[in-house]
C-alpha cells in the first residue's frame, strides 16, 4: 500500500499526525505507550537471560558478548532472536499493542520478520555505527520497520537511538568496505554525504517505543553512563513484502502474520536494494561486523549449527 492508501484507513492507535510524521521523516517516538505491567514482564525475562549468559564464555548465535564479559561481570551486546528462545518474547511481539501500531504504518496486514535485544551495557556499551537496515535483509518493498521498546528510562548519556530525519527518502548506501567485505555500516567517505548535523536522538521513559523505517540512517553512541540501555527490537513488514535472502537472525516465526491476512501477491518497489552475503550458513552479529572482529572457527561452526537447527 502507498502512504496515501495507508493513511486512508482509520488508525488503531496512532494519531493521523503521528502517521504523517513517520512517512515524512522515517521514524517515530511514542512515549509511554506500553503498559508498565508488560514492561516489567520483559525486564524480568531479560534478567533471566542475562543470568544464563554468565555460563557463556564466547559469543554464539544466541549471546553476543562484549569484551570483558564473564560469570561475575556479564556484559551482553545482544540477545539474538529472543522470540526463538523464550515464548514470553514471542507473546509480546504478537499480542501486545506493538503490531497494532505497526498496522497504522504499513497497512492492516502485518508480517513478523525477526527480533533482537540490544543491551548497550553501562560504562562502555559499544556504539552502533551509522547504517541502514534493509541491506542486511532485502525485501521486495521498503515497508519493513523496526520497533524498539525501552525497558528502562533512556536519557542522552545512555547512547539513545540516533536517526537522520528524512534519510529514508534519500540514497541507499553501500555497506561493503573497499576490500569487498561486508561491514554493515556506511563508510567514513560516504558519511560526508549524510546530514549528520541533523541527527536526532530519541529519548524517553520506560515503555516508550522507537520506530524507524528500514531505509532510515540510524546509529547510536557508546553508553558511558552507569545505567544500561536494553532495547527490545522487533521487525515487521507489510504482508506483501517478501524476502530475497536468508534471514541473518532466523526464527521459526519469520513470515508469521500477526495482524490481518497473508498476501496473495508480492509488491515490488522499483528502487534497487543491495544484497548482503549469504547468511544461510550462519551470522556473527552487527557489532562484530562493524568492529571487524574475527570469530574463531569453533564459534563459526557453533553459529552455523545453531542456525541450521532453527531453519530445519
Coordinates of C-alpha atoms in Angstrom, one line a residue:
X1 CA 0.0 0.0 0.0
X2 CA 1.1 3.6 -0.6
X3 CA 1.3 6.0 2.2
X4 CA -1.8 7.7 0.9
X5 CA -3.7 4.4 0.9
X6 CA -2.5 3.6 4.5
X7 CA -3.5 7.0 5.8
X8 CA -7.0 6.5 4.3
X9 CA -7.5 3.5 6.7
X10 CA -8.6 4.5 10.2
X11 CA -5.8 4.1 12.7
X12 CA -5.9 1.7 15.7
X13 CA -3.5 3.6 18.0
X14 CA -1.6 6.4 16.4
X15 CA -2.9 9.9 15.6
X16 CA -3.1 10.9 11.9
X17 CA -0.3 13.5 12.6
X18 CA 1.9 10.7 14.0
X19 CA 1.4 8.7 10.9
X20 CA 2.1 11.6 8.6
X21 CA 5.3 12.4 10.6
X22 CA 6.5 8.8 10.1
X23 CA 6.0 8.9 6.4
X24 CA 7.7 12.3 6.1
X25 CA 10.6 11.6 8.5
X26 CA 11.0 7.8 8.5
X27 CA 10.9 7.5 12.3
X28 CA 8.6 8.0 15.3
X29 CA 9.0 8.1 19.0
X30 CA 5.8 7.2 21.0
X31 CA 6.3 7.8 24.7
X32 CA 4.9 5.6 27.5
X33 CA 2.7 3.6 25.2
X34 CA 3.5 0.1 26.5
X35 CA 1.8 -0.7 29.9
X36 CA 4.2 -0.9 32.7
X37 CA 3.0 -4.4 33.6
X38 CA 4.3 -5.6 30.2
X39 CA 7.5 -3.7 30.6
X40 CA 8.1 -5.3 33.9
X41 CA 7.5 -8.7 32.5
X42 CA 10.0 -8.1 29.7
X43 CA 12.5 -6.8 32.3
X44 CA 12.1 -10.0 34.3
X45 CA 12.6 -12.4 31.4
X46 CA 15.5 -10.4 30.2
X47 CA 17.2 -10.6 33.6
X48 CA 16.8 -14.4 33.4
X49 CA 18.7 -14.5 30.1
X50 CA 21.4 -12.2 31.5
X51 CA 21.8 -14.8 34.3
X52 CA 22.1 -17.6 31.8
X53 CA 24.8 -15.7 29.9
X54 CA 27.1 -16.0 32.9
X55 CA 27.8 -19.5 31.8
X56 CA 28.9 -18.5 28.3
X57 CA 32.5 -17.6 27.5
X58 CA 32.3 -17.0 23.7
X59 CA 29.7 -15.3 21.5
X60 CA 27.4 -17.6 19.6
X61 CA 24.0 -17.5 17.7
X62 CA 22.2 -16.6 21.0
X63 CA 24.5 -14.5 23.1
X64 CA 26.7 -11.7 21.6
X65 CA 29.2 -10.8 24.3
X66 CA 31.2 -7.6 24.9
X67 CA 34.9 -7.9 25.6
X68 CA 35.2 -8.3 29.4
X69 CA 32.1 -10.5 29.8
X70 CA 32.5 -13.1 32.5
X71 CA 30.5 -15.1 35.1
X72 CA 30.9 -12.3 37.7
X73 CA 30.6 -9.4 35.3
X74 CA 28.1 -10.2 32.5
X75 CA 28.3 -7.7 29.6
X76 CA 26.0 -8.6 26.7
X77 CA 25.8 -6.7 23.4
X78 CA 22.8 -8.7 22.1
X79 CA 20.4 -11.5 22.8
X80 CA 19.8 -12.7 19.2
X81 CA 16.3 -13.9 18.1
X82 CA 14.8 -13.7 21.6
X83 CA 11.4 -14.8 20.3
X84 CA 13.0 -18.1 19.2
X85 CA 14.4 -18.8 22.7
X86 CA 11.6 -17.7 25.0
X87 CA 7.8 -17.8 24.5
X88 CA 7.4 -14.7 26.5
X89 CA 9.2 -12.6 24.0
X90 CA 7.1 -14.0 21.2
X91 CA 3.9 -13.3 23.1
X92 CA 5.0 -9.7 23.4
X93 CA 5.9 -9.5 19.7
X94 CA 2.5 -10.8 18.5
X95 CA 0.0 -9.9 21.3
X96 CA 1.0 -6.5 22.6
X97 CA 0.0 -3.1 21.3
X98 CA 3.1 -3.1 19.0
X99 CA 1.6 -5.0 15.9
X100 CA -1.5 -2.7 16.1
X101 CA 0.8 0.4 15.9
X102 CA 2.7 -1.2 13.0
X103 CA -0.6 -1.7 11.2
X104 CA -1.1 2.0 11.4
X105 CA 2.1 2.5 9.4
X106 CA 2.3 -0.4 6.9
X107 CA -1.4 -1.3 6.4
X108 CA -3.8 -3.8 8.1
X109 CA -1.9 -6.9 7.1
X110 CA 1.3 -7.2 9.1
X111 CA 4.1 -9.8 8.9
X112 CA 6.8 -10.6 11.5
X113 CA 10.4 -10.9 10.4
X114 CA 12.8 -11.1 13.3
X115 CA 13.8 -9.8 16.7
X116 CA 16.9 -8.9 18.8
X117 CA 17.6 -7.3 22.2
X118 CA 20.5 -4.8 22.2
X119 CA 21.8 -4.1 25.6
X120 CA 24.1 -1.1 25.4
X121 CA 25.7 -2.1 28.7
X122 CA 26.6 0.6 31.3
X123 CA 30.1 2.1 31.4
X124 CA 31.2 1.5 27.8
X125 CA 28.4 -0.3 25.9
X126 CA 29.5 -0.2 22.3
X127 CA 28.4 2.3 19.7
X128 CA 26.3 1.2 16.7
X129 CA 27.8 2.9 13.6
X130 CA 25.6 4.8 11.1
X131 CA 23.8 2.3 8.9
X132 CA 20.6 1.3 7.1
X133 CA 18.8 -1.9 7.9
X134 CA 17.4 -3.1 4.6
X135 CA 20.7 -4.1 3.1
X136 CA 21.0 -6.8 5.8
X137 CA 17.7 -8.4 4.8
X138 CA 16.3 -7.1 1.5
X139 CA 12.6 -7.3 0.8
X140 CA 10.6 -6.8 -2.3
X141 CA 9.5 -3.4 -1.0
X142 CA 10.5 -0.9 1.7
X143 CA 7.7 -1.3 4.1
X144 CA 9.8 -3.1 6.8
X145 CA 10.3 -1.2 10.0
X146 CA 11.8 -1.8 13.4
X147 CA 10.0 -1.1 16.7
X148 CA 12.2 -0.7 19.7
X149 CA 10.8 -0.9 23.3
X150 CA 12.7 0.9 26.0
X151 CA 12.7 -1.4 29.1
X152 CA 14.1 1.4 31.3
X153 CA 14.2 5.2 31.1
X154 CA 16.6 6.3 28.4
X155 CA 18.4 9.7 28.6
X156 CA 21.1 11.4 26.5
X157 CA 24.0 9.9 28.4
X158 CA 23.0 6.3 27.7
X159 CA 23.6 6.3 23.9
X160 CA 20.0 6.5 22.7
X161 CA 19.0 5.7 19.2
X162 CA 20.0 8.4 16.8
X163 CA 18.3 9.0 13.4
X164 CA 18.7 11.2 10.4
X165 CA 15.2 12.5 9.6
X166 CA 14.1 12.0 6.0
X167 CA 17.1 9.9 5.1
X168 CA 14.7 7.0 4.2
X169 CA 13.7 9.0 1.1
X170 CA 17.3 9.5 0.0
X171 CA 20.3 7.4 -1.0
X172 CA 20.7 3.7 -0.1
X173 CA 24.4 3.3 0.8
X174 CA 27.0 0.6 0.1
X175 CA 27.7 -1.4 3.3
X176 CA 30.7 -3.3 2.0
X177 CA 34.2 -1.9 2.5
X178 CA 36.9 -1.2 -0.1
X179 CA 38.0 -4.8 0.2
X180 CA 34.5 -6.0 -0.8
X181 CA 33.9 -7.3 2.8
X182 CA 30.6 -6.8 4.4
X183 CA 30.9 -4.4 7.4
X184 CA 27.2 -3.4 7.7
X185 CA 27.8 0.3 8.1
X186 CA 28.3 3.4 6.0
X187 CA 31.9 4.2 5.2
X188 CA 33.5 7.4 6.5
X189 CA 33.9 8.6 2.9
X190 CA 30.2 8.1 2.3
X191 CA 29.2 9.7 5.6
X192 CA 30.4 13.0 4.1
X193 CA 27.2 13.0 2.1
X194 CA 25.0 12.3 5.1
X195 CA 23.4 15.1 7.1
X196 CA 24.9 14.2 10.4
X197 CA 24.2 17.7 11.8
X198 CA 20.5 16.9 11.5
X199 CA 20.8 13.8 13.8
X200 CA 18.0 13.5 16.3
X201 CA 18.3 11.3 19.4
X202 CA 15.2 9.5 20.7
X203 CA 15.0 9.6 24.5
X204 CA 12.0 8.6 26.7
X205 CA 10.7 6.9 29.8
X206 CA 10.4 3.1 30.1
X207 CA 7.5 1.8 28.0
X208 CA 8.3 4.2 25.1
X209 CA 8.9 2.9 21.6
X210 CA 11.0 4.0 18.7
X211 CA 10.0 3.2 15.2
X212 CA 12.3 3.5 12.2
X213 CA 11.9 2.6 8.5
X214 CA 14.3 0.1 7.0
X215 CA 15.9 2.7 4.8
X216 CA 16.5 5.3 7.5
X217 CA 20.1 6.1 8.5
X218 CA 20.5 5.4 12.2
X219 CA 23.0 4.5 14.9
X220 CA 24.0 5.2 18.5
X221 CA 26.9 6.4 20.6
X222 CA 28.6 4.4 23.3
X223 CA 26.9 4.3 26.7
X224 CA 29.3 5.9 29.1
X225 CA 26.8 6.2 31.9
X226 CA 26.2 4.0 35.0
X227 CA 22.9 2.8 33.6
X228 CA 22.3 0.2 31.0
X229 CA 20.0 0.7 28.0
X230 CA 18.4 -2.6 26.9
X231 CA 16.3 -2.0 23.7
X232 CA 14.0 -4.8 22.6
X233 CA 13.7 -4.7 18.8
X234 CA 11.0 -6.4 16.7
X235 CA 11.0 -6.1 12.9
X236 CA 7.8 -6.3 10.9
X237 CA 6.7 -5.5 7.3
X238 CA 3.5 -5.3 5.3
X239 CA 2.3 -8.8 4.4
X240 CA 3.0 -8.1 0.7
X241 CA 6.8 -7.7 1.3
X242 CA 8.8 -10.9 0.7
X243 CA 12.4 -11.5 1.4
X244 CA 15.1 -12.1 -1.2
X245 CA 17.8 -13.5 1.1
X246 CA 18.3 -15.7 4.2
X247 CA 17.4 -14.0 7.5
X248 CA 20.6 -13.3 9.4
X249 CA 18.6 -13.9 12.7
X250 CA 16.4 -16.8 11.8
X251 CA 13.3 -17.8 13.7
X252 CA 10.5 -20.3 13.1
X253 CA 8.2 -17.3 13.4
X254 CA 9.6 -15.5 10.4
X255 CA 6.8 -14.7 8.0
X256 CA 4.1 -15.2 10.6
X257 CA 1.1 -12.9 10.0
X258 CA 0.4 -11.1 13.3
X259 CA -2.4 -8.8 12.1
X260 CA -4.8 -9.2 9.2
X261 CA -4.3 -11.7 6.4
X262 CA -1.5 -13.2 4.3
X263 CA -0.8 -11.5 0.9
X264 CA -1.6 -13.3 -2.3
X265 CA 0.6 -11.0 -4.4
X266 CA 4.0 -9.6 -3.7
X267 CA 4.5 -5.8 -4.1
X268 CA 7.8 -4.8 -5.7
X269 CA 9.4 -1.4 -5.2
X270 CA 11.3 -0.4 -8.4
X271 CA 14.2 1.0 -6.4
X272 CA 17.1 -1.5 -6.2
X273 CA 18.5 -2.8 -2.9
X274 CA 22.0 -4.0 -2.2
X275 CA 22.3 -7.7 -1.5
X276 CA 24.3 -8.9 1.6
X277 CA 26.4 -12.0 1.9
X278 CA 24.6 -15.4 2.1
X279 CA 23.6 -15.6 5.8
X280 CA 22.2 -19.2 5.4
X281 CA 25.5 -20.7 6.8
X282 CA 25.5 -18.5 9.9
X283 CA 25.8 -14.9 11.0
X284 CA 28.1 -13.4 13.6
X285 CA 26.5 -10.0 14.7
X286 CA 26.1 -6.4 13.7
X287 CA 28.6 -5.5 16.4
X288 CA 31.2 -8.0 15.3
X289 CA 30.8 -7.0 11.7
X290 CA 31.0 -3.3 12.3
X291 CA 34.0 -3.7 14.6
X292 CA 35.6 -6.1 12.1
X293 CA 36.1 -8.8 14.8
X294 CA 37.4 -12.2 13.8
X295 CA 35.5 -15.1 15.3
X296 CA 37.3 -18.4 15.7
X297 CA 36.4 -21.5 13.7
X298 CA 34.7 -23.1 16.7
X299 CA 32.4 -20.1 17.2
X300 CA 31.5 -20.0 13.5
X301 CA 30.8 -23.8 13.5
X302 CA 28.6 -23.3 16.5
X303 CA 26.6 -20.5 15.0
X304 CA 26.2 -22.4 11.7
X305 CA 24.9 -25.5 13.6
X306 CA 22.5 -23.4 15.8
X307 CA 21.1 -21.6 12.7
X308 CA 20.7 -24.8 10.8
X309 CA 18.8 -26.3 13.7
X310 CA 16.4 -23.3 13.7
X311 CA 15.9 -23.3 10.0
X312 CA 15.2 -27.1 10.0

